[in-house]
Every structure is written in C-alpha cells, then in structure tokens.
Coordinates of C-alpha atoms and ligand atoms in Angstrom, one line a residue:
M1 CA 100.3 23.8 64.5
R2 CA 99.7 23.9 60.8
L3 CA 97.7 21.4 59.1
T4 CA 99.0 20.1 55.9
P5 CA 96.3 20.7 53.4
L6 CA 94.9 17.5 52.0
K7 CA 95.7 16.7 48.4
Q8 CA 92.7 17.2 46.2
P9 CA 91.5 13.9 44.9
K10 CA 91.7 13.4 41.2
P11 CA 88.4 13.8 39.5
L12 CA 87.0 10.5 38.4
K13 CA 87.4 10.5 34.7
P14 CA 84.9 8.7 32.6
L15 CA 86.4 5.4 31.8
A16 CA 87.8 5.4 28.4
E17 CA 88.7 1.8 29.0
L18 CA 85.0 0.9 29.2
E19 CA 85.0 -0.7 25.8
L20 CA 82.0 -2.9 25.2
C21 CA 80.5 -4.7 22.3
E22 CA 77.1 -3.7 21.2
K23 CA 75.3 -6.5 23.0
C24 CA 77.0 -5.9 26.3
A25 CA 76.5 -2.1 26.0
E26 CA 72.8 -2.6 25.4
R27 CA 72.4 -5.0 28.3
T28 CA 74.2 -2.9 30.9
G29 CA 72.2 0.2 29.9
I30 CA 75.3 2.4 30.6
E31 CA 75.0 5.8 28.8
A32 CA 76.6 6.1 25.5
G33 CA 78.9 8.9 26.6
E34 CA 80.5 6.7 29.2
L35 CA 81.6 3.9 27.0
E36 CA 83.0 3.1 23.7
I37 CA 81.4 0.5 21.4
V38 CA 84.0 -1.8 20.0
D39 CA 84.1 -5.0 18.0
A40 CA 83.1 -8.1 20.0
E41 CA 86.6 -9.3 19.9
R42 CA 87.8 -6.4 22.0
C43 CA 84.9 -6.3 24.4
I44 CA 86.3 -6.5 27.9
Y45 CA 83.1 -7.8 29.4
C46 CA 82.2 -10.8 27.4
C47 CA 85.7 -11.2 25.9
G48 CA 84.1 -11.8 22.5
L49 CA 82.2 -14.8 23.7
L50 CA 78.8 -13.4 22.8
S51 CA 79.8 -13.3 19.2
K52 CA 80.9 -16.9 19.3
I53 CA 77.7 -18.5 20.6
E54 CA 77.3 -20.7 17.6
E55 CA 80.8 -22.0 17.9
L56 CA 80.2 -22.7 21.6
R57 CA 77.0 -24.5 20.7
D58 CA 78.8 -26.7 18.2
R59 CA 81.4 -27.5 20.8
I60 CA 78.6 -28.6 23.2
L61 CA 77.0 -30.8 20.5
G62 CA 80.4 -32.2 19.7
D63 CA 81.2 -33.1 23.3
L64 CA 77.9 -34.7 23.7
K65 CA 77.7 -36.4 20.3
E66 CA 77.7 -39.9 21.9
Y67 CA 74.9 -39.0 24.3
E68 CA 71.3 -39.3 23.4
F69 CA 69.5 -36.2 24.9
E70 CA 66.4 -34.3 24.2
T71 CA 66.2 -31.8 27.0
F72 CA 68.8 -29.6 28.5
L73 CA 69.5 -26.8 30.9
V74 CA 72.4 -24.3 30.7
G75 CA 74.1 -22.7 33.7
T76 CA 77.0 -20.3 33.5
R77 CA 79.6 -19.8 36.2
L78 CA 81.5 -16.6 36.4
E79 CA 84.9 -16.3 37.9
G80 CA 88.2 -14.5 37.4
S81 CA 88.3 -11.4 35.3
I82 CA 84.8 -11.6 33.9
K83 CA 83.4 -11.8 37.4
A84 CA 85.7 -9.0 38.7
F85 CA 84.6 -6.8 35.8
E86 CA 81.0 -7.4 36.4
E87 CA 81.4 -6.6 40.1
Y88 CA 83.1 -3.3 39.0
L89 CA 80.1 -2.5 36.9
Q90 CA 77.7 -3.3 39.8
D91 CA 79.7 -1.0 42.2
S92 CA 80.4 1.9 39.8
Y93 CA 77.4 1.9 37.6
G94 CA 74.8 0.2 39.6
L95 CA 74.4 -2.7 37.2
E96 CA 71.5 -4.8 38.5
A97 CA 72.1 -8.4 39.3
E98 CA 69.5 -9.6 36.9
R99 CA 71.5 -8.0 34.1
S100 CA 74.4 -10.3 34.8
I101 CA 76.1 -11.6 31.7
R102 CA 75.4 -15.1 33.1
Y103 CA 71.8 -14.8 32.0
E104 CA 72.9 -13.6 28.6
F105 CA 75.1 -16.7 28.1
N106 CA 72.4 -19.0 29.4
R107 CA 69.8 -17.4 27.1
E108 CA 72.0 -17.2 24.0
L109 CA 73.3 -20.8 24.3
S110 CA 69.8 -22.1 25.0
L111 CA 68.4 -20.4 21.9
K112 CA 71.1 -21.9 19.7
L113 CA 70.6 -25.3 21.2
Q114 CA 66.9 -25.0 20.5
E115 CA 67.7 -24.2 16.9
A116 CA 69.5 -27.5 16.9
G117 CA 66.3 -29.2 18.0
K118 CA 66.9 -29.6 21.7
I119 CA 64.3 -28.6 24.3
P120 CA 65.0 -26.5 27.4
D121 CA 63.8 -28.1 30.7
F122 CA 64.3 -26.5 34.1
D123 CA 63.0 -29.4 36.1
R124 CA 64.5 -32.6 34.9
P125 CA 66.8 -32.0 31.9
D126 CA 68.5 -35.0 30.3
V127 CA 71.7 -33.0 30.5
T128 CA 72.8 -30.0 32.5
I129 CA 75.5 -27.9 30.7
L130 CA 77.7 -25.9 33.0
F131 CA 79.6 -23.1 31.2
N132 CA 82.7 -21.7 32.8
A133 CA 83.1 -18.4 30.9
E134 CA 86.5 -17.5 32.3
K135 CA 88.1 -20.8 31.4
R136 CA 85.9 -21.3 28.3
E137 CA 85.2 -24.8 29.5
F138 CA 82.0 -26.9 29.7
E139 CA 81.1 -29.5 32.2
Y140 CA 78.2 -31.9 31.7
R141 CA 75.9 -33.6 34.2
I142 CA 74.0 -36.4 32.6
R143 CA 70.8 -37.2 34.4
P144 CA 70.5 -40.9 35.4
V145 CA 67.8 -43.1 33.8
Y146 CA 65.6 -44.6 36.5
I147 CA 63.8 -47.8 35.9
Y148 CA 61.2 -49.3 38.3
G149 CA 60.5 -53.0 38.4
R150 CA 60.1 -56.0 40.7
Y151 CA 62.6 -58.8 41.1
I152 CA 62.1 -62.4 42.0
K153 CA 65.1 -64.2 43.4
R154 CA 64.7 -68.0 43.0
V155 CA 67.9 -69.2 44.6
R156 CA 69.6 -68.7 48.0
N157 CA 73.0 -67.3 48.7
I158 CA 72.9 -64.3 46.4
S159 CA 73.0 -61.0 48.1
Q160 CA 70.9 -58.1 46.9
T161 CA 73.7 -55.7 46.2
R162 CA 77.4 -56.3 45.6
W163 CA 78.8 -57.4 48.9
L164 CA 82.5 -56.5 49.1
C165 CA 85.0 -58.9 50.8
S166 CA 85.5 -57.4 54.2
K167 CA 89.2 -58.4 54.3
C168 CA 90.4 -56.8 51.0
K169 CA 87.5 -54.4 50.4
G170 CA 87.1 -55.4 46.9
K171 CA 90.7 -55.6 45.7
G172 CA 90.8 -59.4 45.8
C173 CA 92.6 -61.7 48.2
E174 CA 92.9 -65.3 49.1
E175 CA 89.9 -65.1 51.5
C176 CA 87.5 -64.2 48.6
N177 CA 89.2 -66.3 46.0
F178 CA 90.4 -63.1 44.4
Q179 CA 86.9 -62.0 43.5
G180 CA 86.8 -59.0 45.8
K181 CA 83.4 -59.9 47.0
R182 CA 81.7 -62.2 49.4
Y183 CA 79.1 -63.8 47.2
Y184 CA 79.9 -64.8 43.7
T185 CA 77.1 -62.6 42.3
S186 CA 74.2 -60.4 43.4
V187 CA 70.7 -59.4 42.3
E188 CA 72.2 -56.1 41.5
E189 CA 74.9 -57.4 39.2
L190 CA 72.5 -59.7 37.4
I191 CA 70.1 -56.9 36.7
A192 CA 72.6 -54.0 36.3
N193 CA 75.2 -55.6 34.0
P194 CA 72.9 -56.0 31.0
C195 CA 71.5 -52.5 31.6
V196 CA 75.0 -51.0 31.7
E197 CA 75.6 -52.6 28.3
I198 CA 72.4 -51.6 26.7
F199 CA 72.4 -48.0 28.0
K200 CA 76.1 -47.7 27.4
A201 CA 76.3 -46.4 30.9
E202 CA 79.1 -46.0 33.5
K203 CA 77.3 -48.2 36.1
A204 CA 73.9 -49.0 37.5
I205 CA 72.8 -49.1 41.2
L206 CA 70.0 -51.2 42.5
H207 CA 67.8 -49.6 45.2
G208 CA 65.5 -52.2 46.6
A209 CA 62.4 -51.7 48.8
G210 CA 64.2 -53.3 51.7
R211 CA 66.2 -56.5 51.3
E212 CA 65.9 -60.2 52.1
D213 CA 68.5 -62.2 53.9
V214 CA 71.2 -63.5 51.6
D215 CA 70.0 -67.1 52.3
A216 CA 66.3 -66.3 51.7
R217 CA 64.6 -66.4 48.4
M218 CA 62.4 -63.6 47.2
L219 CA 59.3 -65.2 45.6
G220 CA 55.6 -64.3 45.0
N221 CA 55.1 -61.0 43.3
G222 CA 58.7 -59.9 43.7
R223 CA 60.3 -57.0 45.5
P224 CA 60.0 -53.5 44.1
F225 CA 63.2 -51.8 43.1
V226 CA 64.5 -48.8 41.2
L227 CA 67.6 -49.2 39.1
E228 CA 69.6 -46.0 38.8
I229 CA 71.6 -46.0 35.5
V230 CA 74.5 -43.6 35.9
N231 CA 75.9 -41.6 32.9
P232 CA 73.9 -43.4 30.2
K233 CA 74.7 -42.6 26.6
L234 CA 71.4 -44.0 25.5
R235 CA 68.1 -43.1 27.1
R236 CA 65.4 -44.4 24.9
I237 CA 65.3 -48.2 25.2
D238 CA 62.4 -50.5 24.6
L239 CA 61.7 -51.8 28.2
G240 CA 59.9 -54.9 27.0
E241 CA 63.0 -55.8 25.1
L242 CA 65.2 -54.9 28.0
E243 CA 63.2 -57.1 30.4
R244 CA 63.5 -60.0 28.0
L245 CA 67.3 -59.5 27.7
I246 CA 67.8 -59.3 31.5
N247 CA 65.8 -62.4 32.1
E248 CA 67.6 -64.2 29.4
K249 CA 70.9 -63.6 31.1
S250 CA 69.8 -63.8 34.8
S251 CA 67.2 -66.5 34.7
P252 CA 66.7 -68.9 36.5
K253 CA 68.5 -67.2 39.4
V254 CA 66.7 -63.8 39.1
V255 CA 63.7 -62.7 37.1
V256 CA 62.5 -59.1 36.7
K257 CA 59.0 -57.9 35.7
D258 CA 56.8 -54.9 35.4
L259 CA 59.7 -52.6 34.2
E260 CA 58.7 -49.0 33.6
M261 CA 60.5 -45.7 33.4
S262 CA 60.8 -44.0 36.7
D263 CA 62.2 -41.0 38.5
E264 CA 64.0 -39.7 41.7
K265 CA 60.7 -39.3 43.5
T266 CA 59.9 -43.0 43.1
L267 CA 63.4 -43.9 44.1
K268 CA 63.0 -41.9 47.3
F269 CA 59.7 -43.5 48.0
I270 CA 61.1 -47.0 47.5
K271 CA 64.0 -46.4 49.8
G272 CA 61.9 -45.0 52.6
A273 CA 59.0 -47.4 52.2
A274 CA 58.1 -49.9 54.9
F275 CA 56.0 -52.4 53.0
R276 CA 54.4 -55.2 54.9
K277 CA 55.9 -58.6 54.0
K278 CA 54.7 -62.2 53.9
Y279 CA 57.2 -64.9 54.6
R280 CA 57.3 -68.7 54.4
A281 CA 59.5 -70.3 57.0
K282 CA 60.5 -73.9 57.4
V283 CA 60.9 -74.3 61.1
R284 CA 62.7 -77.1 63.0
F285 CA 62.0 -77.9 66.6
E286 CA 64.3 -79.5 69.2
R287 CA 61.7 -82.3 69.6
Q288 CA 58.3 -83.3 68.3
V289 CA 55.6 -80.7 68.6
E290 CA 51.9 -81.5 68.6
E291 CA 49.9 -79.6 66.1
E292 CA 47.4 -78.4 68.7
K293 CA 50.1 -76.9 70.9
L294 CA 51.7 -75.2 67.9
G295 CA 48.4 -73.8 67.0
E296 CA 48.0 -72.3 70.4
A297 CA 51.4 -70.7 70.3
I298 CA 50.8 -69.3 66.9
A299 CA 47.5 -67.8 68.0
Q300 CA 49.4 -66.0 70.8
L301 CA 52.1 -64.8 68.4
S302 CA 49.7 -63.4 65.8
N303 CA 48.7 -59.8 65.7
R304 CA 51.2 -59.0 68.4
V305 CA 53.8 -56.3 69.0
I306 CA 57.2 -57.9 69.1
Q307 CA 60.1 -56.4 70.9
Q308 CA 63.4 -57.1 69.2
R309 CA 66.9 -56.2 70.3
T310 CA 69.2 -56.1 67.3
P311 CA 69.9 -59.8 66.4
L312 CA 73.2 -61.2 67.5
R313 CA 73.9 -62.2 63.9
V314 CA 73.8 -58.6 62.6
L315 CA 75.1 -56.9 65.8
H316 CA 78.6 -56.5 64.2
R317 CA 77.2 -54.1 61.6
R318 CA 74.1 -52.6 63.2
A319 CA 73.6 -50.6 66.4
D320 CA 72.2 -52.4 69.4
L321 CA 68.7 -51.1 69.9
V322 CA 65.2 -52.3 70.6
R323 CA 62.7 -52.3 67.8
K324 CA 58.9 -52.8 68.0
R325 CA 57.3 -54.4 65.1
R326 CA 53.9 -56.1 64.7
T327 CA 53.1 -59.5 63.4
H328 CA 49.8 -59.9 61.5
K329 CA 48.3 -63.2 60.3
I330 CA 50.4 -66.3 60.9
E331 CA 49.3 -69.6 59.4
V332 CA 50.5 -73.2 59.9
L333 CA 50.8 -74.8 56.5
L334 CA 52.3 -78.0 57.8
C335 CA 53.2 -79.6 61.1
K336 CA 54.8 -83.0 61.2
N337 CA 57.1 -84.4 63.9
D338 CA 59.8 -81.8 64.6
L339 CA 59.0 -79.8 61.5
A340 CA 56.6 -77.0 60.6
V341 CA 56.0 -74.7 57.7
L342 CA 54.6 -71.3 58.7
E343 CA 53.4 -68.4 56.6
I344 CA 53.9 -65.1 58.5
E345 CA 52.7 -61.7 57.7
A346 CA 54.6 -58.9 59.5
D347 CA 55.6 -55.3 59.5
S348 CA 58.6 -54.4 57.5
G349 CA 61.8 -54.8 59.5
L350 CA 60.6 -57.6 61.8
Y351 CA 63.4 -60.3 62.0
I352 CA 61.7 -63.6 61.3
K353 CA 64.5 -65.9 62.3
E354 CA 64.6 -64.3 65.7
L355 CA 60.8 -64.3 66.0
V356 CA 61.1 -68.1 65.9
S357 CA 64.2 -68.7 67.9
G358 CA 63.9 -65.9 70.4
D359 CA 67.6 -65.0 69.9
E360 CA 68.7 -65.8 73.5
G361 CA 65.9 -63.8 74.9
R362 CA 66.5 -60.7 72.8
T363 CA 63.2 -61.1 70.9
V364 CA 60.1 -61.2 73.0
P365 CA 57.7 -62.9 72.6
S366 CA 59.0 -65.7 70.4
L367 CA 57.8 -69.0 69.1
S368 CA 60.4 -70.9 71.2
E369 CA 59.4 -69.1 74.3
L370 CA 55.7 -69.7 73.8
L371 CA 56.1 -73.3 73.0
G372 CA 58.8 -74.0 75.6
V373 CA 60.7 -75.8 72.9
R374 CA 63.8 -74.6 71.1
A375 CA 63.0 -73.7 67.5
W376 CA 64.8 -72.3 64.6
V377 CA 64.3 -71.3 61.0
E378 CA 65.9 -73.7 58.5
K379 CA 64.8 -72.1 55.4
L380 CA 63.1 -68.7 54.7
D381 CA 61.5 -67.2 51.7
V382 CA 59.8 -63.8 51.3
V383 CA 56.6 -64.6 49.4
G384 CA 55.1 -61.2 49.2
V385 CA 56.0 -57.5 49.4
Y386 CA 52.8 -55.5 49.8
D387 CA 53.1 -52.1 48.3
K388 CA 50.1 -49.9 47.5
N389 CA 49.4 -51.6 44.2
N390 CA 50.1 -55.2 45.0
Y391 CA 48.8 -57.6 47.5
G392 CA 50.6 -60.8 47.9
Ligands
LIG401 ZN1 80.6 -8.1 25.0
LIG402 ZN1 89.1 -60.4 49.6

C-alpha cells in the first residue's frame, strides 16, 4: 500500500494586507517588517476612526447638547469586523488584551472631552457614553438625580405611589372614571410632577421608607423618601427653590422638607430600612369602656411581641404568613364612652388596625382580645418615623 504524500503546506507569507495607521502600528507593537504603515483612512484596524476623534467628540457634544453634565465615562464596544480583526491579531501576533483598541478609543475620546471642559469619573459619572466602533454609533446613559427629603401627607385617601386601576391597568375605563388609576392623585405625583418639569426629565419615581395606608395621614416629622429623577436634562437645581415650588403646588395635601442631593446608596438604605413608627389611632369600641380597664389592657399590650398573620384586607396581594413585630410604648390620650385615642410606638411593619381589632384572631394578642370588647380603628395617622437622625 502506497501512501499518498501529503501536500506541503504553503509557507505563511507575511501579511501584506496588514495595513495599519501609525497609531495602530505603534500600539500593537508588531515589527515594522510585518506591516505597512498607511494613511489613517486605509487602516484596517481602526478604520480611520482614530484620526476622527475630534469629529466623534463633537458628535457626542452635539447629541448631548440639551443635557447638563459635568462628569462622564466612555466605554467602547467592539463587534463585527473590528472585533474579528483584533482577535486575528491576538491569535497570530500575540496581541495582549490590554492593548485592545477599545482602550485607545476610550482614552482618546476622554482626552478630547476633557479639552472641552468635561471631567472623567469612573464612579458616578453624570453620563456614560457607549461607543459602538463598528456601527459608529453612540449610546448614552444619563445618571438619575437623587433627592432625599421627608414628606408630610395632611389628607387621607391619597396613595403614596401611583396606584393603577386594577381593571384596566392604567388605560382608563368606566370603573376608574377613565383616569387609569384608583386614587385621583398620589404623594408621588404631587412631588414628582414639578420635579419632572424643573429637571426636564422623563419621569420621577418616589421611593419611600415604608408606606402608610391610603386612608392614613403622615404627620409629625414626615416620612423619609428618595426621589429618583430619570433622564434629567438639568442637574443643578437650587433645592430651596425646588422645595418652595413643590410645596406651592402640592400644599395643603402634601408638604416636603429637608430636601438634599442624594445617591443610590441612600436610596438602597431607605428602601431596606425598618424605622420604628409612632401612630395615633382613633379607636371605637362596641360598647362603653372604662378608662381603668382600658389602661390595664394597654399595659399588657405594650412592649409585647405581636404575632400577626397577613391581614385579611391585604391578603389578596400579599402572601399569607405570620410576622412577629414588637410594640413599644402605648399611651391613652383620651378615653370617653365608646371612644379612645391611642398613641402607639411599634416596629416597622406592625399592622396597627389589626393590633386593635384582632383581625378575626389572626393578630395575637390584640386590644379587642385583651378587653373582651370588639374594637376597631376609625382613623389612623402616622405621627413619627424614627430614622437615625430624627426622633418623633
Ligand atoms: Zn488605525
Ligand atoms: Zn380603569
């Protein structure tokens, strides 16, 4: 049996087609004999882009001309032919990853933007500029503006955030009087709308440190919140002036105070916080209750761990589980006939209406149970949210 001799492989010829501009040649460090230096226009690596940095910079500034920004970060995305060519250089010439043309674009664009008075920021840039070198396109991510503050809600039947109509999901139907929402306004809308206008933003989202019931007022020192202003065109706003403007439009229903510039970290903290609360509850009893008996029941209910199964009234939107929360100080402010006003301090998340009524045995112990008289909350206000800086 004769073996067919294998064909000799063709010797690899130095690539005449390795035509690079000076900048690319220098960066790749490929020996001069293996490439040909050409005009930037003909460079098959950067496709001439490295000679057009100023033009690209002007495009960025043009695209963002309506946006106020001071700090920026540039990122480059490689795909298509530029990416393929770079991989070829890595495989055939051992081009190191840190010599990727991505960094060259990032650096060159950054330098040009700095010449235009902008400041690079790797942590929290006002705008992140994403350059797609293959498509020669830019994408921009505008960092939201975050504002911390506290709100006071002086009226009942306003939800904290927009509450869409459950029937039409916001489109508008007969059920919701073609408003698309369940309540005619919300704390969120009252605070956000003026901000959207002032910051020339797309929208604004309210993140509260917990929320009160729709029919409860939020009084006292107010509830902490962070307002996230999405895609703002303006960033530098006088917060004193903003506070005045919000209050002018939303008062007397809602008032904001203590506005200050904030960040994602505070937003996270606010959302995860479990601040202790102080409530004032107007309680009605099925029959007259003696002050002394009420005092005894209140003493038993104070500083106690309360077991609460998810209240019947929220069972349709929350999982049925048992929570343990503690009551702290409870005070009787008034007791007359079949009426009492109580001030209750409790852990975040304790359901006060159920603490009074017992919720058909789902909350143990409860005021009803301890008194042996049916009781329910007629009116409820939150009068204090205790964060680390504020007490009552
Ligand atoms: Zn080049
Ligand atoms: Zn509807």
